[in-house]
Amino acid sequence: MSHCIFCQIIAGQSPAHKVYEDEHLLAFMDLFPAGPGHALLIPKVHAENIFELDEAVMARIGAFSQKLATAVKTAFAADGLVVFQLNGEAAGQTVFHYHMHFLPRMAGNNPMAMHGKVMAEAAVLADHAARIRAALGEG
Ligand code: 5GP
Ligand code: ZN
């Protein structure tokens, strides 16, 4: 089994609340959300960070990131959406399999944190994933 938690999720060896999957990409809810609707988008091929990612894979992620951003914003009726991506420990990266974060923001929200401290309840993540899947389907 891979030591990479995201590769384990891709392989179905670890659970996740999925919002999108195709041959190359997987999107799922962050287990420690920095806010409601915090979703992650990863390539299925393991690459540690932006510097290692294949250009063609990067293009697929870029194209789909716009669809996912729209769906997450719609699903949570958010005023704004933060998209961020960390590379290397010094940048705050904690899982070393390339991923983009999608974090809905509401006007007047508290100062933004990139990482949540509390594991979300499974029922909440299941509901949030369903909302994003529905919004993706509508888009
Ligand atoms: P990074 O700090 O590397 O940019 O972000 C890693 C993200 O992955 C964090 O927001 C963290 O909450 C999330 N995360 C860590 N382990 C798991 C896991 O096992 N499942 C899911 N769904 N998210 C995880
Ligand atoms: Zn991996």
Short mmCIF file of N, CA and C and ligand atoms in Angstrom, two decimals:
data_model
loop_
_atom_site.label_atom_id
_atom_site.label_comp_id
_atom_site.label_asym_id
_atom_site.label_seq_id
_atom_site.Cartn_x
_atom_site.Cartn_y
_atom_site.Cartn_z
N MET A 1 0.84 -1.20 0.00
CA MET A 1 0.00 0.00 0.00
C MET A 1 0.89 1.25 0.00
N SER A 2 0.46 2.25 -0.77
CA SER A 2 1.24 3.49 -0.83
C SER A 2 1.24 4.18 0.54
N HIS A 3 2.30 4.89 0.85
CA HIS A 3 2.36 5.67 2.09
C HIS A 3 1.64 7.01 1.92
N CYS A 4 1.26 7.31 0.68
CA CYS A 4 0.61 8.61 0.42
C CYS A 4 -0.89 8.48 0.67
N ILE A 5 -1.41 9.30 1.56
CA ILE A 5 -2.83 9.20 1.93
C ILE A 5 -3.73 9.49 0.73
N PHE A 6 -3.33 10.40 -0.13
CA PHE A 6 -4.18 10.70 -1.29
C PHE A 6 -4.13 9.56 -2.31
N CYS A 7 -2.98 8.91 -2.46
CA CYS A 7 -2.93 7.72 -3.33
C CYS A 7 -3.80 6.61 -2.75
N GLN A 8 -3.86 6.51 -1.44
CA GLN A 8 -4.72 5.51 -0.80
C GLN A 8 -6.20 5.81 -1.08
N ILE A 9 -6.55 7.09 -1.07
CA ILE A 9 -7.94 7.48 -1.38
C ILE A 9 -8.24 7.14 -2.84
N ILE A 10 -7.31 7.44 -3.74
CA ILE A 10 -7.50 7.12 -5.17
C ILE A 10 -7.71 5.61 -5.35
N ALA A 11 -6.92 4.83 -4.61
CA ALA A 11 -6.99 3.37 -4.73
C ALA A 11 -8.19 2.76 -4.01
N GLY A 12 -8.95 3.58 -3.30
CA GLY A 12 -10.10 3.08 -2.56
C GLY A 12 -9.71 2.39 -1.26
N GLN A 13 -8.46 2.60 -0.83
CA GLN A 13 -7.98 1.96 0.40
C GLN A 13 -8.23 2.84 1.61
N SER A 14 -8.64 4.08 1.36
CA SER A 14 -8.96 5.00 2.43
C SER A 14 -10.22 5.75 2.01
N PRO A 15 -11.14 6.02 2.94
CA PRO A 15 -12.41 6.65 2.53
C PRO A 15 -12.28 8.14 2.29
N ALA A 16 -13.17 8.67 1.47
CA ALA A 16 -13.26 10.12 1.26
C ALA A 16 -14.64 10.42 0.72
N HIS A 17 -15.10 11.63 0.95
CA HIS A 17 -16.39 12.07 0.41
C HIS A 17 -16.12 12.71 -0.94
N LYS A 18 -16.33 11.92 -1.99
CA LYS A 18 -15.95 12.34 -3.34
C LYS A 18 -16.98 13.27 -3.96
N VAL A 19 -16.48 14.23 -4.72
CA VAL A 19 -17.40 15.11 -5.45
C VAL A 19 -17.26 14.96 -6.97
N TYR A 20 -16.11 14.45 -7.41
CA TYR A 20 -15.90 14.27 -8.85
C TYR A 20 -14.79 13.25 -9.06
N GLU A 21 -14.95 12.44 -10.11
CA GLU A 21 -13.88 11.51 -10.45
C GLU A 21 -13.92 11.23 -11.95
N ASP A 22 -12.76 11.26 -12.58
CA ASP A 22 -12.62 10.76 -13.94
C ASP A 22 -11.31 9.99 -14.03
N GLU A 23 -10.88 9.70 -15.25
CA GLU A 23 -9.69 8.87 -15.43
C GLU A 23 -8.43 9.51 -14.82
N HIS A 24 -8.39 10.83 -14.81
CA HIS A 24 -7.17 11.54 -14.43
C HIS A 24 -7.26 12.30 -13.10
N LEU A 25 -8.48 12.66 -12.72
CA LEU A 25 -8.66 13.58 -11.59
C LEU A 25 -9.60 13.04 -10.53
N LEU A 26 -9.43 13.52 -9.32
CA LEU A 26 -10.36 13.20 -8.23
C LEU A 26 -10.54 14.45 -7.38
N ALA A 27 -11.79 14.73 -7.01
CA ALA A 27 -12.07 15.83 -6.08
C ALA A 27 -12.87 15.27 -4.92
N PHE A 28 -12.57 15.75 -3.73
CA PHE A 28 -13.23 15.25 -2.51
C PHE A 28 -13.16 16.30 -1.42
N MET A 29 -13.95 16.08 -0.37
CA MET A 29 -14.01 17.05 0.72
C MET A 29 -12.77 16.95 1.61
N ASP A 30 -12.27 18.11 2.04
CA ASP A 30 -11.17 18.14 3.00
C ASP A 30 -11.68 17.61 4.36
N LEU A 31 -10.92 16.72 4.95
CA LEU A 31 -11.33 16.09 6.21
C LEU A 31 -11.24 17.06 7.40
N PHE A 32 -10.38 18.04 7.30
CA PHE A 32 -10.24 19.07 8.34
C PHE A 32 -10.51 20.43 7.69
N PRO A 33 -11.78 20.68 7.35
CA PRO A 33 -12.07 21.87 6.54
C PRO A 33 -11.75 23.18 7.26
N ALA A 34 -11.25 24.12 6.50
CA ALA A 34 -11.01 25.47 7.03
C ALA A 34 -12.31 26.27 7.01
N GLY A 35 -13.37 25.67 6.48
CA GLY A 35 -14.68 26.29 6.44
C GLY A 35 -15.61 25.35 5.68
N PRO A 36 -16.93 25.59 5.77
CA PRO A 36 -17.88 24.71 5.07
C PRO A 36 -17.63 24.68 3.57
N GLY A 37 -17.60 23.49 2.99
CA GLY A 37 -17.45 23.37 1.54
C GLY A 37 -16.02 23.25 1.07
N HIS A 38 -15.07 23.18 1.99
CA HIS A 38 -13.64 23.11 1.64
C HIS A 38 -13.38 21.79 0.88
N ALA A 39 -13.04 21.92 -0.39
CA ALA A 39 -12.84 20.74 -1.25
C ALA A 39 -11.41 20.74 -1.81
N LEU A 40 -10.96 19.55 -2.19
CA LEU A 40 -9.61 19.37 -2.75
C LEU A 40 -9.71 18.73 -4.13
N LEU A 41 -8.81 19.11 -5.01
CA LEU A 41 -8.73 18.53 -6.35
C LEU A 41 -7.32 17.99 -6.56
N ILE A 42 -7.23 16.71 -6.94
CA ILE A 42 -5.91 16.08 -7.10
C ILE A 42 -5.81 15.35 -8.44
N PRO A 43 -4.59 15.23 -8.95
CA PRO A 43 -4.38 14.33 -10.09
C PRO A 43 -4.26 12.90 -9.57
N LYS A 44 -4.65 11.93 -10.37
CA LYS A 44 -4.53 10.53 -9.93
C LYS A 44 -3.08 10.06 -9.96
N VAL A 45 -2.30 10.64 -10.83
CA VAL A 45 -0.88 10.29 -10.87
C VAL A 45 -0.19 11.00 -9.70
N HIS A 46 0.64 10.25 -8.97
CA HIS A 46 1.30 10.86 -7.83
C HIS A 46 2.40 11.82 -8.28
N ALA A 47 2.28 13.06 -7.86
CA ALA A 47 3.34 14.05 -8.03
C ALA A 47 3.32 14.88 -6.76
N GLU A 48 4.51 15.11 -6.22
CA GLU A 48 4.56 15.73 -4.89
C GLU A 48 4.06 17.17 -4.89
N ASN A 49 4.40 17.89 -5.94
CA ASN A 49 4.08 19.32 -5.92
C ASN A 49 4.05 19.87 -7.36
N ILE A 50 3.86 21.17 -7.47
CA ILE A 50 3.71 21.80 -8.79
C ILE A 50 4.98 21.63 -9.64
N PHE A 51 6.10 21.48 -8.99
CA PHE A 51 7.36 21.38 -9.73
C PHE A 51 7.54 20.01 -10.39
N GLU A 52 6.81 19.02 -9.87
CA GLU A 52 6.94 17.65 -10.40
C GLU A 52 5.80 17.25 -11.32
N LEU A 53 4.79 18.09 -11.38
CA LEU A 53 3.58 17.71 -12.11
C LEU A 53 3.78 17.78 -13.61
N ASP A 54 3.30 16.76 -14.28
CA ASP A 54 3.35 16.69 -15.74
C ASP A 54 2.50 17.82 -16.34
N GLU A 55 2.99 18.42 -17.41
CA GLU A 55 2.31 19.58 -17.98
C GLU A 55 0.90 19.25 -18.50
N ALA A 56 0.75 18.07 -19.08
CA ALA A 56 -0.57 17.70 -19.60
C ALA A 56 -1.57 17.50 -18.47
N VAL A 57 -1.10 16.93 -17.36
CA VAL A 57 -1.96 16.74 -16.20
C VAL A 57 -2.35 18.10 -15.63
N MET A 58 -1.37 18.98 -15.58
CA MET A 58 -1.60 20.34 -15.09
C MET A 58 -2.69 21.03 -15.91
N ALA A 59 -2.67 20.82 -17.21
CA ALA A 59 -3.67 21.43 -18.09
C ALA A 59 -5.06 20.90 -17.77
N ARG A 60 -5.16 19.60 -17.52
CA ARG A 60 -6.47 19.01 -17.16
C ARG A 60 -6.97 19.58 -15.84
N ILE A 61 -6.08 19.68 -14.87
CA ILE A 61 -6.46 20.23 -13.56
C ILE A 61 -6.92 21.68 -13.73
N GLY A 62 -6.18 22.43 -14.51
CA GLY A 62 -6.54 23.83 -14.71
C GLY A 62 -7.92 23.98 -15.33
N ALA A 63 -8.19 23.16 -16.34
CA ALA A 63 -9.48 23.26 -17.03
C ALA A 63 -10.62 22.88 -16.08
N PHE A 64 -10.42 21.81 -15.32
CA PHE A 64 -11.50 21.37 -14.43
C PHE A 64 -11.63 22.28 -13.20
N SER A 65 -10.54 22.92 -12.81
CA SER A 65 -10.59 23.76 -11.60
C SER A 65 -11.63 24.87 -11.74
N GLN A 66 -11.82 25.36 -12.94
CA GLN A 66 -12.82 26.42 -13.14
C GLN A 66 -14.23 25.87 -12.92
N LYS A 67 -14.49 24.66 -13.41
CA LYS A 67 -15.82 24.04 -13.20
C LYS A 67 -16.06 23.77 -11.72
N LEU A 68 -15.03 23.23 -11.06
CA LEU A 68 -15.19 22.91 -9.64
C LEU A 68 -15.37 24.20 -8.83
N ALA A 69 -14.60 25.22 -9.15
CA ALA A 69 -14.72 26.51 -8.44
C ALA A 69 -16.15 27.04 -8.55
N THR A 70 -16.71 26.97 -9.74
CA THR A 70 -18.07 27.46 -9.96
C THR A 70 -19.07 26.63 -9.15
N ALA A 71 -18.89 25.31 -9.17
CA ALA A 71 -19.81 24.43 -8.44
C ALA A 71 -19.73 24.65 -6.93
N VAL A 72 -18.53 24.79 -6.40
CA VAL A 72 -18.37 24.99 -4.95
C VAL A 72 -18.99 26.32 -4.54
N LYS A 73 -18.75 27.36 -5.32
CA LYS A 73 -19.31 28.68 -5.01
C LYS A 73 -20.83 28.64 -5.06
N THR A 74 -21.37 27.97 -6.07
CA THR A 74 -22.83 27.86 -6.22
C THR A 74 -23.43 27.03 -5.09
N ALA A 75 -22.82 25.89 -4.79
CA ALA A 75 -23.37 24.96 -3.79
C ALA A 75 -23.48 25.61 -2.42
N PHE A 76 -22.58 26.54 -2.12
CA PHE A 76 -22.57 27.16 -0.79
C PHE A 76 -23.04 28.61 -0.85
N ALA A 77 -23.58 29.01 -1.99
CA ALA A 77 -24.05 30.40 -2.17
C ALA A 77 -23.02 31.37 -1.59
N ALA A 78 -21.75 31.11 -1.93
CA ALA A 78 -20.65 31.88 -1.34
C ALA A 78 -20.53 33.24 -2.01
N ASP A 79 -20.04 34.20 -1.23
CA ASP A 79 -19.77 35.52 -1.80
C ASP A 79 -18.47 35.51 -2.59
N GLY A 80 -17.56 34.64 -2.18
CA GLY A 80 -16.27 34.53 -2.85
C GLY A 80 -15.72 33.14 -2.68
N LEU A 81 -14.60 32.88 -3.34
CA LEU A 81 -14.00 31.55 -3.27
C LEU A 81 -12.49 31.70 -3.31
N VAL A 82 -11.83 31.08 -2.35
CA VAL A 82 -10.36 31.07 -2.35
C VAL A 82 -9.89 29.77 -2.98
N VAL A 83 -8.99 29.88 -3.96
CA VAL A 83 -8.33 28.72 -4.54
C VAL A 83 -6.86 28.85 -4.17
N PHE A 84 -6.32 27.83 -3.49
CA PHE A 84 -4.90 27.91 -3.15
C PHE A 84 -4.24 26.54 -3.23
N GLN A 85 -2.92 26.58 -3.24
CA GLN A 85 -2.15 25.36 -3.53
C GLN A 85 -0.76 25.55 -2.95
N LEU A 86 -0.35 24.68 -2.05
CA LEU A 86 0.89 24.85 -1.30
C LEU A 86 1.96 23.87 -1.79
N ASN A 87 3.18 24.35 -1.90
CA ASN A 87 4.29 23.52 -2.40
C ASN A 87 5.47 23.57 -1.44
N GLY A 88 5.70 22.46 -0.75
CA GLY A 88 6.85 22.36 0.15
C GLY A 88 6.46 22.71 1.58
N GLU A 89 7.18 22.10 2.50
CA GLU A 89 6.93 22.31 3.92
C GLU A 89 6.98 23.78 4.30
N ALA A 90 7.92 24.49 3.71
CA ALA A 90 8.07 25.91 4.04
C ALA A 90 6.87 26.72 3.61
N ALA A 91 6.12 26.19 2.66
CA ALA A 91 4.91 26.87 2.18
C ALA A 91 3.67 26.40 2.94
N GLY A 92 3.85 25.48 3.87
CA GLY A 92 2.73 24.99 4.65
C GLY A 92 2.12 23.70 4.14
N GLN A 93 2.72 23.12 3.09
CA GLN A 93 2.18 21.85 2.55
C GLN A 93 2.32 20.76 3.61
N THR A 94 1.25 20.00 3.79
CA THR A 94 1.27 18.92 4.78
C THR A 94 1.03 17.55 4.15
N VAL A 95 0.39 17.51 3.00
CA VAL A 95 0.21 16.25 2.27
C VAL A 95 0.97 16.39 0.95
N PHE A 96 1.92 15.49 0.73
CA PHE A 96 2.86 15.68 -0.38
C PHE A 96 2.44 14.92 -1.63
N HIS A 97 1.21 15.19 -2.02
CA HIS A 97 0.62 14.77 -3.30
C HIS A 97 -0.10 16.02 -3.78
N TYR A 98 0.29 16.52 -4.93
CA TYR A 98 -0.21 17.80 -5.44
C TYR A 98 -1.73 17.92 -5.25
N HIS A 99 -2.19 19.04 -4.74
CA HIS A 99 -3.64 19.28 -4.64
C HIS A 99 -3.94 20.77 -4.64
N MET A 100 -5.10 21.10 -5.15
CA MET A 100 -5.62 22.46 -5.09
C MET A 100 -6.74 22.49 -4.06
N HIS A 101 -6.80 23.57 -3.30
CA HIS A 101 -7.86 23.79 -2.31
C HIS A 101 -8.92 24.73 -2.89
N PHE A 102 -10.18 24.45 -2.57
CA PHE A 102 -11.31 25.32 -2.94
C PHE A 102 -12.08 25.63 -1.67
N LEU A 103 -12.07 26.90 -1.28
CA LEU A 103 -12.64 27.28 0.02
C LEU A 103 -13.64 28.43 -0.16
N PRO A 104 -14.94 28.12 0.03
CA PRO A 104 -15.95 29.19 -0.08
C PRO A 104 -15.74 30.24 1.01
N ARG A 105 -16.01 31.49 0.70
CA ARG A 105 -15.90 32.57 1.68
C ARG A 105 -17.17 33.41 1.65
N MET A 106 -17.61 33.82 2.83
CA MET A 106 -18.77 34.68 2.94
C MET A 106 -18.31 36.07 3.35
N ALA A 107 -19.02 37.09 2.90
CA ALA A 107 -18.70 38.46 3.31
C ALA A 107 -18.74 38.53 4.83
N GLY A 108 -17.74 39.17 5.42
CA GLY A 108 -17.71 39.32 6.87
C GLY A 108 -17.19 38.11 7.61
N ASN A 109 -16.71 37.10 6.88
CA ASN A 109 -16.08 35.92 7.51
C ASN A 109 -14.92 36.36 8.41
N ASN A 110 -14.61 35.53 9.39
CA ASN A 110 -13.42 35.75 10.21
C ASN A 110 -12.18 35.67 9.33
N PRO A 111 -11.03 36.13 9.86
CA PRO A 111 -9.81 36.00 9.08
C PRO A 111 -9.63 34.57 8.58
N MET A 112 -9.15 34.46 7.37
CA MET A 112 -9.08 33.14 6.74
C MET A 112 -7.94 32.29 7.29
N ALA A 113 -8.24 31.03 7.55
CA ALA A 113 -7.20 30.04 7.86
C ALA A 113 -7.13 29.11 6.66
N MET A 114 -5.96 28.60 6.38
CA MET A 114 -5.84 27.66 5.26
C MET A 114 -6.16 26.24 5.70
N HIS A 115 -5.90 25.96 6.98
CA HIS A 115 -6.14 24.61 7.50
C HIS A 115 -7.11 24.67 8.67
N GLY A 116 -8.04 23.72 8.70
CA GLY A 116 -8.92 23.59 9.85
C GLY A 116 -8.23 22.78 10.93
N LYS A 117 -8.75 22.86 12.16
CA LYS A 117 -8.12 22.13 13.27
C LYS A 117 -8.95 20.91 13.69
N VAL A 118 -10.20 20.90 13.26
CA VAL A 118 -11.13 19.87 13.74
C VAL A 118 -11.57 18.99 12.58
N MET A 119 -11.59 17.69 12.82
CA MET A 119 -12.08 16.76 11.80
C MET A 119 -13.59 16.94 11.66
N ALA A 120 -14.05 17.06 10.43
CA ALA A 120 -15.48 17.26 10.20
C ALA A 120 -16.24 15.96 10.41
N GLU A 121 -17.52 16.09 10.78
CA GLU A 121 -18.37 14.91 10.92
C GLU A 121 -18.69 14.33 9.54
N ALA A 122 -18.71 13.02 9.48
CA ALA A 122 -18.93 12.34 8.20
C ALA A 122 -20.25 12.76 7.56
N ALA A 123 -21.29 12.91 8.38
CA ALA A 123 -22.61 13.27 7.82
C ALA A 123 -22.57 14.66 7.19
N VAL A 124 -21.81 15.55 7.81
CA VAL A 124 -21.70 16.92 7.27
C VAL A 124 -20.95 16.89 5.94
N LEU A 125 -19.84 16.15 5.91
CA LEU A 125 -19.06 16.06 4.67
C LEU A 125 -19.87 15.39 3.56
N ALA A 126 -20.66 14.39 3.93
CA ALA A 126 -21.49 13.69 2.93
C ALA A 126 -22.49 14.68 2.33
N ASP A 127 -23.09 15.49 3.18
CA ASP A 127 -24.06 16.49 2.71
C ASP A 127 -23.38 17.54 1.82
N HIS A 128 -22.21 18.00 2.24
CA HIS A 128 -21.50 19.02 1.46
C HIS A 128 -21.06 18.47 0.10
N ALA A 129 -20.59 17.22 0.11
CA ALA A 129 -20.17 16.60 -1.16
C ALA A 129 -21.36 16.47 -2.10
N ALA A 130 -22.51 16.10 -1.55
CA ALA A 130 -23.72 15.95 -2.38
C ALA A 130 -24.12 17.29 -3.00
N ARG A 131 -23.98 18.36 -2.21
CA ARG A 131 -24.33 19.70 -2.72
C ARG A 131 -23.42 20.10 -3.89
N ILE A 132 -22.13 19.81 -3.75
CA ILE A 132 -21.19 20.17 -4.83
C ILE A 132 -21.43 19.29 -6.05
N ARG A 133 -21.68 17.99 -5.83
CA ARG A 133 -21.97 17.10 -6.96
C ARG A 133 -23.19 17.59 -7.73
N ALA A 134 -24.21 18.01 -7.00
CA ALA A 134 -25.43 18.51 -7.65
C ALA A 134 -25.12 19.76 -8.47
N ALA A 135 -24.32 20.65 -7.90
CA ALA A 135 -23.98 21.90 -8.61
C ALA A 135 -23.12 21.60 -9.84
N LEU A 136 -22.25 20.60 -9.74
CA LEU A 136 -21.44 20.21 -10.90
C LEU A 136 -22.33 19.66 -12.02
N GLY A 137 -23.33 18.91 -11.61
CA GLY A 137 -24.26 18.32 -12.56
C GLY A 137 -25.07 19.35 -13.30
N GLU A 138 -25.34 20.45 -12.61
CA GLU A 138 -26.14 21.52 -13.21
C GLU A 138 -25.32 22.38 -14.17
N GLY A 139 -23.97 22.38 -13.94
CA GLY A 139 -23.11 23.33 -14.66
C GLY A 139 -22.85 22.92 -16.10
P1 5GP B 1 -1.82 21.00 2.40
O1 5GP B 1 -1.48 21.52 3.76
O2 5GP B 1 -0.87 19.89 2.04
O3 5GP B 1 -1.98 22.04 1.35
O4 5GP B 1 -3.26 20.40 2.55
C1 5GP B 1 -3.54 19.09 2.89
C2 5GP B 1 -5.02 19.04 3.19
O5 5GP B 1 -5.43 17.70 3.22
C3 5GP B 1 -5.38 19.67 4.53
O6 5GP B 1 -6.33 20.71 4.33
C4 5GP B 1 -5.92 18.50 5.33
O7 5GP B 1 -7.00 18.88 6.15
C5 5GP B 1 -6.35 17.53 4.27
N1 5GP B 1 -6.24 16.15 4.66
C6 5GP B 1 -5.23 15.55 5.34
N2 5GP B 1 -5.45 14.23 5.48
C7 5GP B 1 -6.64 13.98 4.85
C8 5GP B 1 -7.41 12.79 4.65
O8 5GP B 1 -7.06 11.70 5.07
N3 5GP B 1 -8.57 12.92 3.95
C9 5GP B 1 -9.00 14.12 3.47
N4 5GP B 1 -10.16 14.15 2.82
N5 5GP B 1 -8.30 15.27 3.65
C10 5GP B 1 -7.14 15.19 4.33
ZN ZN B 2 0.08 10.21 -3.80
#
